[in-house]
Short mmCIF file of C-alpha atoms in Angstrom, two decimals:
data_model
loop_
_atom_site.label_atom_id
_atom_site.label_comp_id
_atom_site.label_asym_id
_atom_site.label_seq_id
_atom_site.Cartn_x
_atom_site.Cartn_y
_atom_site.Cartn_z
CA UNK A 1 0.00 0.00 0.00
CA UNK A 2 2.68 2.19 1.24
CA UNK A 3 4.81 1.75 -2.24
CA UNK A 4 1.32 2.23 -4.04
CA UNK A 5 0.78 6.09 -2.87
CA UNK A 6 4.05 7.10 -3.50
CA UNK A 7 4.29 5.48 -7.18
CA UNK A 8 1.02 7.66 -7.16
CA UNK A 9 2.40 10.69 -5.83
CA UNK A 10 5.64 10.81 -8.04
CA UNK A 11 3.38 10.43 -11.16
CA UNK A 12 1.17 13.12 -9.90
CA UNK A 13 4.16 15.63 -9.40
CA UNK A 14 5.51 14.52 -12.97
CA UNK A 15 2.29 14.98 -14.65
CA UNK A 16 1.78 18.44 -13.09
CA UNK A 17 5.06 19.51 -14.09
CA UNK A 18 4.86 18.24 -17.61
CA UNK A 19 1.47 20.14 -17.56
CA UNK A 20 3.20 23.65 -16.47
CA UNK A 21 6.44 23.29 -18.59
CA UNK A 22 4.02 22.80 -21.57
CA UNK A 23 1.33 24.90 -21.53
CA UNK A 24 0.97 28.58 -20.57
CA UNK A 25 -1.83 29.89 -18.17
CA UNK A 26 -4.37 32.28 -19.56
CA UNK A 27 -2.23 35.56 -18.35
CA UNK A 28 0.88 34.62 -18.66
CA UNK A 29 3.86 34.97 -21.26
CA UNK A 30 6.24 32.87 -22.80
CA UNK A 31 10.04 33.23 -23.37
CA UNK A 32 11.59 33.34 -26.74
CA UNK A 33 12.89 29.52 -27.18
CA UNK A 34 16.28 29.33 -29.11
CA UNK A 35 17.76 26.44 -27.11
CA UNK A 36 18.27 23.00 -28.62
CA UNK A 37 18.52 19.93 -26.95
CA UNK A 38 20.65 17.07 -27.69
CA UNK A 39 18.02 15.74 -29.85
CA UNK A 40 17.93 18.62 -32.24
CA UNK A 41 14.62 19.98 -31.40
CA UNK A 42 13.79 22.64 -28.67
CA UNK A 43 13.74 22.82 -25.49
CA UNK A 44 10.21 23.01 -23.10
CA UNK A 45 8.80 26.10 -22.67
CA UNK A 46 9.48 27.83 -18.98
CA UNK A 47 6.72 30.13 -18.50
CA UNK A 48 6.85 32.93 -15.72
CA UNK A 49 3.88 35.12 -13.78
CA UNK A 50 2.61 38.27 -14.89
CA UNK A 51 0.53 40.04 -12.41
CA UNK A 52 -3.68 40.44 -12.97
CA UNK A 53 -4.24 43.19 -15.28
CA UNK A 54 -6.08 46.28 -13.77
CA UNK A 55 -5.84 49.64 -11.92
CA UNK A 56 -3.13 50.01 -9.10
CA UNK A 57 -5.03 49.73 -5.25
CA UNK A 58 -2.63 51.13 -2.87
CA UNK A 59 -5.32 50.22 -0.16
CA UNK A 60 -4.17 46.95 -0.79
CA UNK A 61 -0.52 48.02 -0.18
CA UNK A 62 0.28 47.69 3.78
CA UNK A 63 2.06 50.90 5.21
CA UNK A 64 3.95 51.13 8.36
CA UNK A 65 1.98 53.94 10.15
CA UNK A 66 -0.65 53.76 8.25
CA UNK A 67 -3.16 54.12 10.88
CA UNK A 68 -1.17 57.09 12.62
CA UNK A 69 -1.15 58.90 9.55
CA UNK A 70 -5.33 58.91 8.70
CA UNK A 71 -5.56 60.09 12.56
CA UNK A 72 -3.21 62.87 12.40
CA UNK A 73 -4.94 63.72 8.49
CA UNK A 74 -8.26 63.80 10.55
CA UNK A 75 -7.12 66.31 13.41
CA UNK A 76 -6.87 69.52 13.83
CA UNK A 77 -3.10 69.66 13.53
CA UNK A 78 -2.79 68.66 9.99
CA UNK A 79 -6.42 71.33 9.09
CA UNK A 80 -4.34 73.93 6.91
CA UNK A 81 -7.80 75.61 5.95
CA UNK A 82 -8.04 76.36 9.72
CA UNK A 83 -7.84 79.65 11.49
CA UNK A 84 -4.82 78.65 12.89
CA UNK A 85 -3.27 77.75 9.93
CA UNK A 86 -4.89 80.08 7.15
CA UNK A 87 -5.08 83.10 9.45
CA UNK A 88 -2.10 84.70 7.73
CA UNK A 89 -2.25 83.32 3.85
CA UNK A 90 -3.40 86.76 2.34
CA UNK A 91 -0.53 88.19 4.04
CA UNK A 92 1.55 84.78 2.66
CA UNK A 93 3.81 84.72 5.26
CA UNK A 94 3.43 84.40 9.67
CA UNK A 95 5.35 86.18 12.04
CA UNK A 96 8.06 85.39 13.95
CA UNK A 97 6.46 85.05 16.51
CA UNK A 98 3.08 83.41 16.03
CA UNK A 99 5.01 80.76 13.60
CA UNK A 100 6.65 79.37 16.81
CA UNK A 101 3.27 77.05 17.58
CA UNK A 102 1.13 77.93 14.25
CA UNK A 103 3.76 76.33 11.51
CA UNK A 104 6.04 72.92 11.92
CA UNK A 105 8.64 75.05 10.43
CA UNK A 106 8.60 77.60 12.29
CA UNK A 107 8.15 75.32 15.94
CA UNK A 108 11.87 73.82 14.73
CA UNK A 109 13.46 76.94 14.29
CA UNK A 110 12.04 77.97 17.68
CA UNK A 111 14.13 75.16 19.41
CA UNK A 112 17.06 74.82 16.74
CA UNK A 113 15.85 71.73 15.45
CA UNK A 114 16.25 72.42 11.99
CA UNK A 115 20.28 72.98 12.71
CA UNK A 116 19.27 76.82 13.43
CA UNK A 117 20.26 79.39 16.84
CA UNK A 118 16.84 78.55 18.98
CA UNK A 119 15.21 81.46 19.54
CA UNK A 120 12.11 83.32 17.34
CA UNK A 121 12.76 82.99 14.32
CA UNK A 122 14.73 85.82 12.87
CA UNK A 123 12.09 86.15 9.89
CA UNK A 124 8.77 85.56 8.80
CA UNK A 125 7.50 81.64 8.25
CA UNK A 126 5.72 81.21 4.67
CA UNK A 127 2.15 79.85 5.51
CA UNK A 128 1.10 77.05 4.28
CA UNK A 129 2.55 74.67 7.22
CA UNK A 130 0.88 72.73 9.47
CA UNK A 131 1.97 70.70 12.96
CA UNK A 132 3.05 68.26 10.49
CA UNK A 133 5.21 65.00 11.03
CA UNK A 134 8.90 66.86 11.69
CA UNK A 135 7.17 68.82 15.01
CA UNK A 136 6.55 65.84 16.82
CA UNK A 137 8.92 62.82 15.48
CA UNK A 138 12.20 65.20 15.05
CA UNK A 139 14.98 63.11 16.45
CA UNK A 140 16.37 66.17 18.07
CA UNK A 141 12.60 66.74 20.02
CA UNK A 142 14.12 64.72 22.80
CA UNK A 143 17.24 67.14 23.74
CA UNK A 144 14.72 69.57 24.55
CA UNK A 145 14.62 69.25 28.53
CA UNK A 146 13.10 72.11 29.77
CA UNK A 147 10.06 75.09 28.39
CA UNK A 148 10.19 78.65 29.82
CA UNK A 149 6.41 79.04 30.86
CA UNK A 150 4.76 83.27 30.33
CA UNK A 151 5.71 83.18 34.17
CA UNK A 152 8.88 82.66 33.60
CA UNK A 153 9.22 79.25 35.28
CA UNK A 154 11.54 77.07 33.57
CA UNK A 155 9.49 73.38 33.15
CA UNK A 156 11.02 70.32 33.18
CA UNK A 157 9.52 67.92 30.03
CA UNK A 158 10.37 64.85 28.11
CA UNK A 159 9.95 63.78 24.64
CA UNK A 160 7.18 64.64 22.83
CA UNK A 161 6.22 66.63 25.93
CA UNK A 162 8.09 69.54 24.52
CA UNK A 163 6.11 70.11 21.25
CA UNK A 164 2.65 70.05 23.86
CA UNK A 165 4.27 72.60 26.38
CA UNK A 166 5.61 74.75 23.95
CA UNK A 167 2.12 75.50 21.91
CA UNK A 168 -0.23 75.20 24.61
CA UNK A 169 0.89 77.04 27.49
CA UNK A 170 -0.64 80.60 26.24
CA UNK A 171 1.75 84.16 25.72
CA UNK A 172 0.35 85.67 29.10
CA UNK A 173 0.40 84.99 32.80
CA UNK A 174 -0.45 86.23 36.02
CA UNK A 175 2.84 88.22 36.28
CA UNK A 176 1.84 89.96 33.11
CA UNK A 177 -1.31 91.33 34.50
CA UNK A 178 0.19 92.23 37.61
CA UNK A 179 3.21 94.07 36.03
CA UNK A 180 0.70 96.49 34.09
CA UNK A 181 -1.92 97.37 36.80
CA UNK A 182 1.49 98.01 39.31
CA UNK A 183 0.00 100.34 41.77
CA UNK A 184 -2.62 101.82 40.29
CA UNK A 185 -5.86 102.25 42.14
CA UNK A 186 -7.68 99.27 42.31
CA UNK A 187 -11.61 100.87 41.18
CA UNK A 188 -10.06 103.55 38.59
CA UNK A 189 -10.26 103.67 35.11
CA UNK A 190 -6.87 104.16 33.07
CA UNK A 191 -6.74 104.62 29.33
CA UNK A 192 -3.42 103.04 28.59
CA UNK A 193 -4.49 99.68 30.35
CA UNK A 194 -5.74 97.22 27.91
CA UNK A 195 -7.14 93.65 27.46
CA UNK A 196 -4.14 91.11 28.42
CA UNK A 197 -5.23 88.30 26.29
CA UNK A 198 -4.09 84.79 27.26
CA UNK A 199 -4.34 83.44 23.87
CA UNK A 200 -6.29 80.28 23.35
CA UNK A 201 -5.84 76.44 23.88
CA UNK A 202 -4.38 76.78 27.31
CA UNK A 203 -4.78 73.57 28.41
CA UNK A 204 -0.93 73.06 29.47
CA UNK A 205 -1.34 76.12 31.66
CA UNK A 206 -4.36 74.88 33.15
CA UNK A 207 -2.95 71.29 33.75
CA UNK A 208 -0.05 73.05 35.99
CA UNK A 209 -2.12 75.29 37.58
CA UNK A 210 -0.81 77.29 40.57
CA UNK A 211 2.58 76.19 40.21
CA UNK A 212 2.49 76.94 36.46
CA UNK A 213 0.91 80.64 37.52
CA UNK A 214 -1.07 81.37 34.04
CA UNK A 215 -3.75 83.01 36.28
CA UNK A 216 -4.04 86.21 38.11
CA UNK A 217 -3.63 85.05 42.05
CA UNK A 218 -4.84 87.16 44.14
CA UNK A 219 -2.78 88.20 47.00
CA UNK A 220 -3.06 86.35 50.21
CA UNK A 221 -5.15 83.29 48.36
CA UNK A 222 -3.76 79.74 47.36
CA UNK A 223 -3.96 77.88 44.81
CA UNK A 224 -4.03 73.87 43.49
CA UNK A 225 -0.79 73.05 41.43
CA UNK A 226 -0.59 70.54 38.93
CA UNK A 227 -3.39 68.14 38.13
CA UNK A 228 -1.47 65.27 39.48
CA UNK A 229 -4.89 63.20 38.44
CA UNK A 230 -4.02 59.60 39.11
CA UNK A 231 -2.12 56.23 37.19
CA UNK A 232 -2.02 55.93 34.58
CA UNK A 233 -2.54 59.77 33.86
CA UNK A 234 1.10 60.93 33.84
CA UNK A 235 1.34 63.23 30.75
CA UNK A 236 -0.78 65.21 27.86
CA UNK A 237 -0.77 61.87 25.45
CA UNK A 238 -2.02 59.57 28.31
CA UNK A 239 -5.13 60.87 27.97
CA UNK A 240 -4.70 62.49 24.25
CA UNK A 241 -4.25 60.48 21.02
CA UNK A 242 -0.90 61.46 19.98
CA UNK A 243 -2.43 61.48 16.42
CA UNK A 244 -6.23 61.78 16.66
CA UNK A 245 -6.14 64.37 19.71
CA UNK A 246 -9.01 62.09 20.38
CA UNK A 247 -9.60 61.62 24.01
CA UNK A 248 -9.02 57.92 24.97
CA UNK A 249 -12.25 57.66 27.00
CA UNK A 250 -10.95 54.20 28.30
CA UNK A 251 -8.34 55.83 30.34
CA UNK A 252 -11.03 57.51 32.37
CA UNK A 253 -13.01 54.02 32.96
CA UNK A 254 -9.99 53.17 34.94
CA UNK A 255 -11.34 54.98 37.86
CA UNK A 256 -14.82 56.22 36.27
CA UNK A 257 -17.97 55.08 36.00
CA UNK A 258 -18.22 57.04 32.33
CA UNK A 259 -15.93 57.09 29.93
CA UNK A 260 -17.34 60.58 29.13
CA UNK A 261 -15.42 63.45 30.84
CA UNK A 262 -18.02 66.03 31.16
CA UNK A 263 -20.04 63.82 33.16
CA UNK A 264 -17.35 62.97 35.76
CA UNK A 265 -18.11 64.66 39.47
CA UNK A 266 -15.06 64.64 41.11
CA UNK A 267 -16.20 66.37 43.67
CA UNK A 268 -19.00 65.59 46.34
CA UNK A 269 -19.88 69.39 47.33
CA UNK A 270 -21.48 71.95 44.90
CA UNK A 271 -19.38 74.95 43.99
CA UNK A 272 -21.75 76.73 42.10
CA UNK A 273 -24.37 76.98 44.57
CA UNK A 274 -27.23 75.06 42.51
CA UNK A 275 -26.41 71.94 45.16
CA UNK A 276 -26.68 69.69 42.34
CA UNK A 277 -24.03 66.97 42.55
CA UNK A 278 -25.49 64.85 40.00
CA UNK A 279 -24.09 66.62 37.13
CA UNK A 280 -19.98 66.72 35.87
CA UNK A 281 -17.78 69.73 37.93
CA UNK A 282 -17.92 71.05 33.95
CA UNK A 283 -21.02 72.65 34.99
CA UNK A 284 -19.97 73.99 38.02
CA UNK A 285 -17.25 75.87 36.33
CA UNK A 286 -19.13 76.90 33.79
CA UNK A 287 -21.96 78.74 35.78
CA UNK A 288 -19.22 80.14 38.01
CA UNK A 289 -17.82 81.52 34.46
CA UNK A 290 -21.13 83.21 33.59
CA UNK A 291 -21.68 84.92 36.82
CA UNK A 292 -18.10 86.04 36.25
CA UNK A 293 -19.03 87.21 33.14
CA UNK A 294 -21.86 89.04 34.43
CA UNK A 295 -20.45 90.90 37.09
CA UNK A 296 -17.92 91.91 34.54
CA UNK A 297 -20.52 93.72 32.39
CA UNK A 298 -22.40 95.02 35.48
CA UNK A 299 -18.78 96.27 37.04
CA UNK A 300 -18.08 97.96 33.76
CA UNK A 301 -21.53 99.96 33.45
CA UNK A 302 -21.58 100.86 37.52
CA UNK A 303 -18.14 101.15 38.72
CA UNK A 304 -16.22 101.98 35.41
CA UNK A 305 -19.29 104.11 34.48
CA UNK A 306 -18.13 103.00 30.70
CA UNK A 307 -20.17 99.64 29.66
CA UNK A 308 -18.94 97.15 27.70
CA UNK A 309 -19.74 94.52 25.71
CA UNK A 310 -17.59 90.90 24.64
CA UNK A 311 -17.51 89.49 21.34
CA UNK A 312 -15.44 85.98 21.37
CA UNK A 313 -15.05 86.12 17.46
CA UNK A 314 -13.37 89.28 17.10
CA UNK A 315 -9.87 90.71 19.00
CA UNK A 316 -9.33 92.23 21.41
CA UNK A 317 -12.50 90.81 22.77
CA UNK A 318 -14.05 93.63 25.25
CA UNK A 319 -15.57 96.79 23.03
CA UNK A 320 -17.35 99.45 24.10
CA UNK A 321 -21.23 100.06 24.39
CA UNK A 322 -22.08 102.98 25.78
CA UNK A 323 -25.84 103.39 25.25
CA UNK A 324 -25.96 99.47 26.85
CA UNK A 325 -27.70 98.26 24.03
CA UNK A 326 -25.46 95.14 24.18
CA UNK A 327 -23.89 95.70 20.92
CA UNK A 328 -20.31 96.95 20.31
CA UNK A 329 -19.87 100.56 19.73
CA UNK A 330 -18.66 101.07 15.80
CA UNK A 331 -16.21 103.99 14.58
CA UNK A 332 -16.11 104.20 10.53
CA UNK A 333 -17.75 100.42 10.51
CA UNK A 334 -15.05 99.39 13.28
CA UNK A 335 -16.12 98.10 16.98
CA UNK A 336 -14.27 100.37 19.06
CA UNK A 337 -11.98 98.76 21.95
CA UNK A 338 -12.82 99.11 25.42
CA UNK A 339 -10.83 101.92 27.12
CA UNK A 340 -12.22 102.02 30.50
CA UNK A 341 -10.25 99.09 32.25
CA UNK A 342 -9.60 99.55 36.14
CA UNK A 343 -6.94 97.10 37.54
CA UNK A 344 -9.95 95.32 39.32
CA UNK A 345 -11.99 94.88 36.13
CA UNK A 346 -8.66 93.51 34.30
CA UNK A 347 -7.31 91.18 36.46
CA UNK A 348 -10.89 89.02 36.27
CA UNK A 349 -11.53 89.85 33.02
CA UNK A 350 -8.31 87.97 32.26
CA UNK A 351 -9.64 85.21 34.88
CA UNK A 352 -12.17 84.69 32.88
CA UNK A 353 -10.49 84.03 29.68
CA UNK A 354 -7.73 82.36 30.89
CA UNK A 355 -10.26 79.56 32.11
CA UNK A 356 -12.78 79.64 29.17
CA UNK A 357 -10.04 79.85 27.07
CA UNK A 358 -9.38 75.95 27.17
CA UNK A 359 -12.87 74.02 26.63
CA UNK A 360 -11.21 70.89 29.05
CA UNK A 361 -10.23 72.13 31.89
CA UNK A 362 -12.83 70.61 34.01
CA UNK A 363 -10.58 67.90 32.91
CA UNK A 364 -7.41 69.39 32.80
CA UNK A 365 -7.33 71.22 36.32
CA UNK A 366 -10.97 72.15 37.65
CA UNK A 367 -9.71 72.90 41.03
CA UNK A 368 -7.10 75.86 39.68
CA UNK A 369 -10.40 76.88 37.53
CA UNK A 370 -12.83 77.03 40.42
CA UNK A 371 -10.34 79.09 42.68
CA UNK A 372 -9.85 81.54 39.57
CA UNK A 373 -13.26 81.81 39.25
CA UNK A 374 -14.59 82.21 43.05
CA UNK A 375 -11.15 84.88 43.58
CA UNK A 376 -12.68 87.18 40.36
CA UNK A 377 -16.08 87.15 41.48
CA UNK A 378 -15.27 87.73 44.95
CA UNK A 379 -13.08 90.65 44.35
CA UNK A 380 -15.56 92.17 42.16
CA UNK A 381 -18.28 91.56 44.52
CA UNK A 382 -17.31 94.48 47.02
CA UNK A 383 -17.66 97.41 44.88
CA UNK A 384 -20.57 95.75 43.21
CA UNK A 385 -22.38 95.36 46.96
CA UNK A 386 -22.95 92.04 46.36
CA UNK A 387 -22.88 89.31 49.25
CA UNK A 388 -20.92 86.69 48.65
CA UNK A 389 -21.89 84.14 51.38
CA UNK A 390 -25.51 84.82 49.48
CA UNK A 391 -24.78 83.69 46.29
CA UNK A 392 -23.75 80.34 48.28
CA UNK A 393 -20.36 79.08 46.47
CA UNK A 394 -17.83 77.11 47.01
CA UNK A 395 -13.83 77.66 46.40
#
């Protein structure tokens, strides 16, 4: 039996071979036969593989990073047609200054990664860049061991830590504010004070909070320092797709009951006065906010005797209104700045920003956002006669 199957399998193999050495596949080619044998005919045909006609599918073609790349195509980081990015093209080229965080190019000249002196760069950055591939993956990213913070503390970072730091710490802190009231009187209006803006995307200078010192602090007061959170929360991308931006929402289910961090408490007292506990601390901070934002206006109109009005979508922000109508005052079809700022109304007004300025910081550092908050309005509560323990809130 045994002799039988392979006397069957050796014939098999032969005829199979005889089959492919004469005859050619539909789809295949031939070579040019020139060869003679011994016998003085030709030799068998030895046919080789073409591949299937048809179009080219690179989505058939594995790429290393494949998946990193669509995510980072997806985000906000790669959106050239953004404000971020685009802000500048009729102009076709971004300052110094601003093309340290809004163009890869101009991020590497920033830290001398592109062989340069780091430093601003010495000229303006054509637009057209993006927080492309270079900012984050440079091989010289992880020499960079420390980031001078608006306060002027130097901060210790690692890795791709640097590129975060660097373009989301804001251009303003608390030190700035304080350096242009100096000792001016606290309830009087002063034309060459004006809105200290601290830019936009903050979220690295809410995540260090008091220790970082991006807000006002009012003297005497304390505040929370870093968000610490807990494992395995130890840096921007633990919670952040590198890529995506995406926020992993199964990092938060390690301690959570939702993956969704608006929802998330953290907090078993009510700092809003509402008393309602079964909502996220988002809300807390963001009522706090509005009453901020009220007493602002009401400040401006009573104590400034010069109302004003805020428009998010348009710099610097605070105009003026004086007939109240809620509507920024216009000179030759232009809203006219505010001019009226006292120290007090600047140093919350800037409170304000600074914590509305980054959408996450209920997630980012909602204890340095509620102290902000409760400081501004309490400050502004005196001249305003307003009681505080009334309004029932929480630091």
């Amino acid at each position: 039996m045994h002799r039988a199957i392979t006397v069957f399998s050796a014939a098999f193999v032969l005829a199979a071979s005889a089959f492919l050495l004469g005859n050619t596949a539909p789809g295949t080619a031939q070579e040019p036969n020139t060869a003679s044998d011994t016998g003085g005919g030709t030799s068998p045909v030895r046919p080789y593989v073409m591949p299937d006609s048809g179009p080219f599918h690179p989505e058939n073609i594995p790429v290393d990073n494949f998946a990193a790349i669509e995510a980072w195509m997806r985000s906000g980081h790669s959106d050239a047609r953004s404000p971020s990015f685009s802000h500048w093209n009729d102009a076709g080229e971004i300052p110094p200054v601003c093309a340290v965080c809004h163009s890869g190019a101009g991020f590497r000249s920033f830290h001398g990664l592109d062989g340069s002196t780091p430093g601003v760069p010495e000229k303006p950055v054509p637009t057209g860049g993006v927080v492309d591939c270079a900012t984050c993956h440079n091989p010289r990213l992880s020499e960079i061991k420390e980031v001078r913070l608006p306060s002027g503390i130097m901060h210790p970072v690692a890795g791709v830590e640097a590129a975060c730091m660097t373009c989301h710490q804001g251009r303003a802190a608390g030190a700035t504010v304080s350096n242009a009231i100096g000792e001016r009187p606290a309830d009087t209006s002063d034309p060459e004070l004006s809105f200290i803006n601290p830019h936009y995307a903050t979220a690295a200078a809410s995540w260090l909070g008091g220790y970082g010192a991006a807000g006002y602090h009012y003297p005497g007061k304390e505040y929370s320092d870093r968000f610490f959170h807990a494992r395995p929360v130890a840096s921007c991308t633990s919670c952040h797709d590198a890529h995506s931006l995406e926020v992993s929402t199964e990092t938060c289910l390690t301690c959570h009951e939702t993956g969704n961090p608006r929802d998330i408490r953290i907090s078993r007292q009510s700092y809003d006065g509402s008393g309602d506990l079964n909502v996220g601390i988002r809300s807390d901070i963001e009522a706090n906010a509005q009453r901020l934002m009220n007493m602002l206006i009401s400040y401006s109109a009573k104590v400034a005797a010069s109302p004003m009005v805020y428009d998010g979508h348009r710099h610097p922000y605070f105009f003026a209104d004086a007939n109240g109508d809620g509507a920024a005052d216009l000179t030759d079809g232009k809203p006219v700045a505010y001019k009226a700022w006292t120290p007090r109304l600047l140093r919350a007004a800037y409170n304000w920003k600074l914590v509305t300025a980054d959408p996450g910081i209920y997630a980012h550092n909602p204890h340095y956002a509620l102290e902000l908050l409760y400081d501004s309005i309490e400050d502004l509560a005196a001249p305003l006669d307003i009681d505080m323990a009334m309004l029932k809130l929480r630091r």
